[in-house]
Coordinates of C-alpha atoms and ligand atoms in Angstrom, one line a residue:
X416 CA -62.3 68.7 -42.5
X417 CA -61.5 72.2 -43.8
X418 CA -64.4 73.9 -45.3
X419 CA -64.3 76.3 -48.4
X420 CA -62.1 79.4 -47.8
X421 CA -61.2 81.1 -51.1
X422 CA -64.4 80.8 -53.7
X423 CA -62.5 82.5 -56.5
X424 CA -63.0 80.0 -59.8
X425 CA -65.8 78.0 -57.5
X426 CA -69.1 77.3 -59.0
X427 CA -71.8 77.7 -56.6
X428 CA -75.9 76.1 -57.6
X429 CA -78.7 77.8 -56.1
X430 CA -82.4 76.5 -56.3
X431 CA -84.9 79.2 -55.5
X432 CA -82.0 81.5 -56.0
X433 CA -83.9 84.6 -58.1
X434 CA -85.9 85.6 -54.7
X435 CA -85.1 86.3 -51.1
X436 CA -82.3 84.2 -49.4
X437 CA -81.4 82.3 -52.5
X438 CA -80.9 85.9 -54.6
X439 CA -78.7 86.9 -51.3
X440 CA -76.5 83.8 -51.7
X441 CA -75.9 84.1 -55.4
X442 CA -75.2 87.7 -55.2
X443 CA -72.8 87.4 -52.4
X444 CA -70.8 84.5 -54.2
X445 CA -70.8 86.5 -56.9
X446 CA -69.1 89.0 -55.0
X447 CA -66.6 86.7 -53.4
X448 CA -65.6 86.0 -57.5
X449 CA -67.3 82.4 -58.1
X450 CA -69.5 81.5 -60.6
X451 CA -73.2 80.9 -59.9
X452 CA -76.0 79.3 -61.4
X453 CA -79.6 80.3 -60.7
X454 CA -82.2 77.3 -60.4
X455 CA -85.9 78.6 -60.1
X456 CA -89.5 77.4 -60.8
X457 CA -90.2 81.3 -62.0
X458 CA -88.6 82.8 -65.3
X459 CA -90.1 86.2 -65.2
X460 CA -87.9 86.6 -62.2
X461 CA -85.3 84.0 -63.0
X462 CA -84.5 86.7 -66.1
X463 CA -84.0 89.7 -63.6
X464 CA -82.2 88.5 -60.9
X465 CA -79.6 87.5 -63.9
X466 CA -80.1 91.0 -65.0
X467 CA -79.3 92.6 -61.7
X468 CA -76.5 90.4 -61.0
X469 CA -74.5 90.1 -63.9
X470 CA -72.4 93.1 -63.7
X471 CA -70.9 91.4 -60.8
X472 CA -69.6 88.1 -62.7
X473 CA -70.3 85.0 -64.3
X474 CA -74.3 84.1 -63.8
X475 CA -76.6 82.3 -65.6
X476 CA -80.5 81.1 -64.8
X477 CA -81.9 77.9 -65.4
X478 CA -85.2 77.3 -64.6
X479 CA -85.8 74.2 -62.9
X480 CA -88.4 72.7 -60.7
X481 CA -86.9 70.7 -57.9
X482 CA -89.6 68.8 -57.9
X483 CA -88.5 66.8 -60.9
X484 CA -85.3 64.5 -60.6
X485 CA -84.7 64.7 -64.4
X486 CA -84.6 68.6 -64.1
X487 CA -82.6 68.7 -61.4
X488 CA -80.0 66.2 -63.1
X489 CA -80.7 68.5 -66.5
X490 CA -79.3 71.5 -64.5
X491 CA -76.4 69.4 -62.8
X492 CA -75.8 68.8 -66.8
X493 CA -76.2 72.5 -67.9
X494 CA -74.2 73.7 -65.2
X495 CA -71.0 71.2 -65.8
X496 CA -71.6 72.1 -69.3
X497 CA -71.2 75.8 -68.6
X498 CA -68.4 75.7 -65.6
X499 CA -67.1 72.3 -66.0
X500 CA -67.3 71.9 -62.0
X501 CA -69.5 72.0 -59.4
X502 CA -68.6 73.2 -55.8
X503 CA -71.1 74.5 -54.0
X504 CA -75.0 73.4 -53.4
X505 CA -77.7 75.3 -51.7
X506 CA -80.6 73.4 -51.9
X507 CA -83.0 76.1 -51.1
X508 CA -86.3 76.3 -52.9
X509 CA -89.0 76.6 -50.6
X510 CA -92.9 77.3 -50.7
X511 CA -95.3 77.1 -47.8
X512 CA -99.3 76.6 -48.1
X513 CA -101.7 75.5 -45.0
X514 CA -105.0 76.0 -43.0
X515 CA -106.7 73.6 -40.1
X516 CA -105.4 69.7 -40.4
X517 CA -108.5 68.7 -42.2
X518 CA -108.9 71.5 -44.5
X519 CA -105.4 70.7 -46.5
X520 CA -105.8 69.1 -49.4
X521 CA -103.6 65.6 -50.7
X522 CA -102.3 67.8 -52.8
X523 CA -101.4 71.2 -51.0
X524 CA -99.5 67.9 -48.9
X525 CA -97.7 66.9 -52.1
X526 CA -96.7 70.1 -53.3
X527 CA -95.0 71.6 -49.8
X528 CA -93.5 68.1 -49.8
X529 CA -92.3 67.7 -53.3
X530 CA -90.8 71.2 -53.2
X531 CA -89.4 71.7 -49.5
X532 CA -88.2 67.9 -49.2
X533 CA -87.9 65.9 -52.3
X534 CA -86.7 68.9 -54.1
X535 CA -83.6 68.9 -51.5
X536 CA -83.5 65.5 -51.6
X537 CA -83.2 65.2 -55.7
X538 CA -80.5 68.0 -55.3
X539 CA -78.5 66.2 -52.7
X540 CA -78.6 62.9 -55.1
X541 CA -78.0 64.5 -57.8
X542 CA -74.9 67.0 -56.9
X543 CA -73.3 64.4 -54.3
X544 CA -71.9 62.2 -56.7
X545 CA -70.3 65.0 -58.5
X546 CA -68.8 67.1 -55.9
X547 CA -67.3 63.8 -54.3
X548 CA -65.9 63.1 -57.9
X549 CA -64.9 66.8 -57.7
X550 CA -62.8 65.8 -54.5
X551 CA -64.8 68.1 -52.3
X552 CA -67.6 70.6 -51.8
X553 CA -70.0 71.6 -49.8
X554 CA -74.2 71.1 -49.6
X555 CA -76.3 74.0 -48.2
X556 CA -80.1 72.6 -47.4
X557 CA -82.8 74.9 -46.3
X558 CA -85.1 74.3 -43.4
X559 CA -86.1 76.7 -41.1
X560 CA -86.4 77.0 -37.2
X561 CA -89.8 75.4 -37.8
X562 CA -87.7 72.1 -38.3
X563 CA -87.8 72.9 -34.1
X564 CA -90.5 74.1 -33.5
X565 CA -93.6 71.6 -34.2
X566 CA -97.4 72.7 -33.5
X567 CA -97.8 76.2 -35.2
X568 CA -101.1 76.3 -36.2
X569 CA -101.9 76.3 -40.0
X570 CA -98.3 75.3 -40.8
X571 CA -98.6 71.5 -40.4
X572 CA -97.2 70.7 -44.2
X573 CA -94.2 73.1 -43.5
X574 CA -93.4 71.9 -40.2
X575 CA -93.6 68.3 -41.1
X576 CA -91.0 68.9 -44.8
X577 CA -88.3 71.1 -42.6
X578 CA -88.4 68.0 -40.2
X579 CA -87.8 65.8 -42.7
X580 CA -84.9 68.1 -44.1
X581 CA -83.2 68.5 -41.1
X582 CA -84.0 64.5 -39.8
X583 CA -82.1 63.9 -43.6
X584 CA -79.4 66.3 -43.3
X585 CA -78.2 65.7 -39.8
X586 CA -78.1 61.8 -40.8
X587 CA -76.1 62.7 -44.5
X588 CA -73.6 65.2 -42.8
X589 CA -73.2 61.9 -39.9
X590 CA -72.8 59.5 -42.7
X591 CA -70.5 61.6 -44.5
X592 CA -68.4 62.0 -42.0
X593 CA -68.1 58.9 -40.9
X594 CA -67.0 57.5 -44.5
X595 CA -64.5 60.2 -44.7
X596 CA -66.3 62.5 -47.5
X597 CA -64.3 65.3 -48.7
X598 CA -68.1 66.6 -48.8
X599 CA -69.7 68.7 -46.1
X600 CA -73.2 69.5 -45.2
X601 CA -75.1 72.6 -43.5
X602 CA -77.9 73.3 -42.4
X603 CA -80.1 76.4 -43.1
X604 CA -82.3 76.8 -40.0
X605 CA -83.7 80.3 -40.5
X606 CA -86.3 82.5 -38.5
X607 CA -88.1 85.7 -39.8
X608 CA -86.2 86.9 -43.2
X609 CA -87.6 89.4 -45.0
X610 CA -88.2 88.0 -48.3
X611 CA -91.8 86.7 -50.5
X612 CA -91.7 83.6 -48.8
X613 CA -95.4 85.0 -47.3
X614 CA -96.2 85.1 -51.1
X615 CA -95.0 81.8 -52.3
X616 CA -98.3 80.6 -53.2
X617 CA -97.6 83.0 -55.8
X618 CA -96.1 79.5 -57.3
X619 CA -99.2 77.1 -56.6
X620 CA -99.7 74.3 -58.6
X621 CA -103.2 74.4 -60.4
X622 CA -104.4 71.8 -58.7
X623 CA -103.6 73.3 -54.8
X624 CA -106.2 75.4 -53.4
X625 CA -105.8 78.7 -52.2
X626 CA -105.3 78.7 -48.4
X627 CA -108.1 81.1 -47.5
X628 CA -109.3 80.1 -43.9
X629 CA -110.4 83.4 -41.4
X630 CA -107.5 81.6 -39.1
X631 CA -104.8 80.8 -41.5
X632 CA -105.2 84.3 -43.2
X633 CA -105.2 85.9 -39.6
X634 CA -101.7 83.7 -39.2
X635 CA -100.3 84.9 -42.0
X636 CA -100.7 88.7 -41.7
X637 CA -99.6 88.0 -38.1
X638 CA -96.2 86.0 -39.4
X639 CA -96.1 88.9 -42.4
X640 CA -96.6 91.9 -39.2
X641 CA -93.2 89.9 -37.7
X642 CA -91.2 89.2 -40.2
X643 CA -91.9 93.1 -41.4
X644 CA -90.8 94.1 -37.4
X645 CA -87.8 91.9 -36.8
X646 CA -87.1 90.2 -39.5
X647 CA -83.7 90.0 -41.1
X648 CA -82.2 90.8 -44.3
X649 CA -81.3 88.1 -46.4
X650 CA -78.4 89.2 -46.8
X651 CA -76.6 88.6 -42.9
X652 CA -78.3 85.1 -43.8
X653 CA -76.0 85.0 -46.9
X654 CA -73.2 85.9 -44.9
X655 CA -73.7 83.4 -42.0
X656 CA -74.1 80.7 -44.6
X657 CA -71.0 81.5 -46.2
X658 CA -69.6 81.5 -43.0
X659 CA -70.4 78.0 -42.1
X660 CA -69.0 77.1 -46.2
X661 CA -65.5 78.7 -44.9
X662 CA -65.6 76.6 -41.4
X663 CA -67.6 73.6 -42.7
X664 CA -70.3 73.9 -40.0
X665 CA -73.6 72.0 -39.8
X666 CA -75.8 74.1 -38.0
X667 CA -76.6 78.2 -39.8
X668 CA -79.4 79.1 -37.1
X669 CA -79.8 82.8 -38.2
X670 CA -82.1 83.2 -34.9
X671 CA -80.9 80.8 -32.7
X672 CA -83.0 81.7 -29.4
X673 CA -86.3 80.4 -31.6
X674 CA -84.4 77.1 -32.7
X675 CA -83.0 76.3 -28.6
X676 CA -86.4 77.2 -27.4
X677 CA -88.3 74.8 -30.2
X678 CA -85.9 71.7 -28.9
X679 CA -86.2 72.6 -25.3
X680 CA -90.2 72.9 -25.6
X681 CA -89.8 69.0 -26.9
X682 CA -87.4 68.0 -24.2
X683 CA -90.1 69.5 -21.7
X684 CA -92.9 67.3 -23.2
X685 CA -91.0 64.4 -23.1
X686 CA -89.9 65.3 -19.6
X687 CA -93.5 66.0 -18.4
X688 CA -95.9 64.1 -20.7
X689 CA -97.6 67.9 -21.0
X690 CA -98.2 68.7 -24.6
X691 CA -96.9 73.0 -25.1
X692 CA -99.6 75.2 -26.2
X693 CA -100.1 75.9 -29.9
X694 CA -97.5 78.8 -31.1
X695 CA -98.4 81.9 -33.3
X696 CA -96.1 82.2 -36.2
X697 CA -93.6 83.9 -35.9
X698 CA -93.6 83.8 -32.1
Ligands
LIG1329 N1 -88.2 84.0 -45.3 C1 -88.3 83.4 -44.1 O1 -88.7 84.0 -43.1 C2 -87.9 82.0 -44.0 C3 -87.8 81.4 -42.7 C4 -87.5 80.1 -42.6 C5 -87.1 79.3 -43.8 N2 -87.2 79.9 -45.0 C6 -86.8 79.1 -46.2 O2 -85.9 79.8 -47.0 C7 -86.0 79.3 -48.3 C8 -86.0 80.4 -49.3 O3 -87.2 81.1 -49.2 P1 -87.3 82.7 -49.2 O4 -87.7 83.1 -47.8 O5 -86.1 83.3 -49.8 O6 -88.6 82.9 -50.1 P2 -88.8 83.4 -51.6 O7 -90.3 83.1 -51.9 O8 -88.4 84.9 -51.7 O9 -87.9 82.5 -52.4 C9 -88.2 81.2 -52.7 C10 -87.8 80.8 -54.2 O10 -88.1 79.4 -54.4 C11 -88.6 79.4 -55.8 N3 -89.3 78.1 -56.0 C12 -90.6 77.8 -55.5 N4 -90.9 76.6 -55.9 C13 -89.9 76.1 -56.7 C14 -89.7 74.9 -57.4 N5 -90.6 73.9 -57.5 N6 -88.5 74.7 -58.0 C15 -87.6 75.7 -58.0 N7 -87.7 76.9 -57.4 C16 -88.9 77.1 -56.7 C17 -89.5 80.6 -55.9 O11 -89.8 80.9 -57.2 C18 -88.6 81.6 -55.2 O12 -87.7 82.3 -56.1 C19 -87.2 78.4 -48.3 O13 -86.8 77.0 -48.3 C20 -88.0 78.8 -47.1 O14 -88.8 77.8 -46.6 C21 -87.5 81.2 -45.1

């Protein structure tokens, strides 16, 4: 199946798109003349990434939280209102909270859950429907390469959502596929990207904890220290993910070394019955 080569007149959705890697994507479908929508949880920033970006075309914020099926079908709504079409869905929105197994909370579980899986999910049942009435399209889902890459310590909630996104995605692009969907699917796999991903409990529900444990903290400067070092700019991760739009393929892995290490550390526990060593984030 072809994927999306000319995105002049398209109209691309992007949750969590007014920071980091979702900002990169609108800006650079912007650029490529289609007509974006903005879907985040914050409207301080929601109103400036609109600012900064509408010299470049058509752009308009919504603020949504993914969590919430009846906002995400409100902005599937707003956005058919506004553009009359849908083409494109990144279902991107992404937060990240943790600490020792026992020291996170129900609902620090719920909230990395609700936002890094559900919310992907309610996009992808929300948006399918309409870009298979559309007669094609294509679904961007974000993990990360921790969807490979299980036992970093203090990230057990993130780990265990970008599983689930990936488990979910591999088994919607297989589906589609096989029923002859003039839909695609990718997957968003990245590693280090310099964005405020560290700072996303910047976006905590009241009723989630800090995560303030001597270990997780020391994790977290550690991941900030690489991600600062050799981290990329969201940007190339906008390109590659336009990329795999244009050639309708499944797997973006922006640092692809981390992601075929991750499986092949699984395929040697299986193999051996020897459990790897906890990683470092960012490692
Ligand atoms: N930056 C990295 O190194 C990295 C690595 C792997 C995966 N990722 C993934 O990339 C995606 C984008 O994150 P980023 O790195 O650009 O971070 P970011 O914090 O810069 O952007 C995330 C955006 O999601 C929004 N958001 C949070 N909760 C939301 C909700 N309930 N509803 C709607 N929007 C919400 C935030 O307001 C923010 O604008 C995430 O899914 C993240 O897990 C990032």
């Amino acid at each position: 199946m072809p994927g999306i080569t000319d995105f002049t007149g398209r109209t691309a959705v992007v949750t969590g798109g007014a920071s980091g890697i979702g900002f990169a994507l609108a800006k650079r479908f912007l650029e490529e003349g289609a007509r974006v929508v903005i879907a985040d949880i914050e409207q301080s920033a929601i109103e400036s990434a609109v600012a900064e970006l509408t010299a470049l075309g058509e752009v308009r914020g919504i603020r949504t939280d993914v969590r919430d099926l009846d906002q995400v079908q409100a902005l599937a709504d707003a956005t058919l209102e506004a553009f009359g079409r849908v083409d494109i869905v990144c279902n991107n929105a992404g937060v990240e909270t943790g600490g020792t197994f026992l020291n996170i909370t129900e609902q620090a579980w719920r909230w990395v859950m609700d936002v890094n899986f559900f919310g992907i999910l309610n996009g992808c049942r929300v948006f399918l429907p309409i870009l298979e009435a559309n007669g094609g399209g294509h679904i961007v889902n974000t993990a990360s390469v921790a969807a490979f890459n299980s036992g970093t310590a203090t990230m057990t909630p993130y780990c265990a959502s970008k599983f689930a996104v990936l488990g979910m995605s591999e088994s919607l692009e297989v589906e589609l596929r096989t029923t002859g969907s003039p839909v695609g699917v990718s997957l968003l796999a990245p590693g280090p990207v310099k964005t405020r991903m560290i700072e996303a409990e910047r976006n905590r529900p009241a009723d989630v904890p800090p995560a303030t444990e001597p270990g997780r903290v020391a994790m977290m400067e550690k991941l900030a220290a690489t991600t600062a070092e050799v981290g990329l700019d969201p940007a190339e991760v906008a390109d590659q993910v336009l990329h795999a739009i244009r050639t309708n393929q499944f797997f973006v892995l922006t640092h692809p070394d981390m992601a075929m290490a991750g499986v092949q550390r699984r395929l040697d526990w299986m193999k051996t019955g020897v459990p790897p060593a906890a990683r470092r984030a960012g490692s």
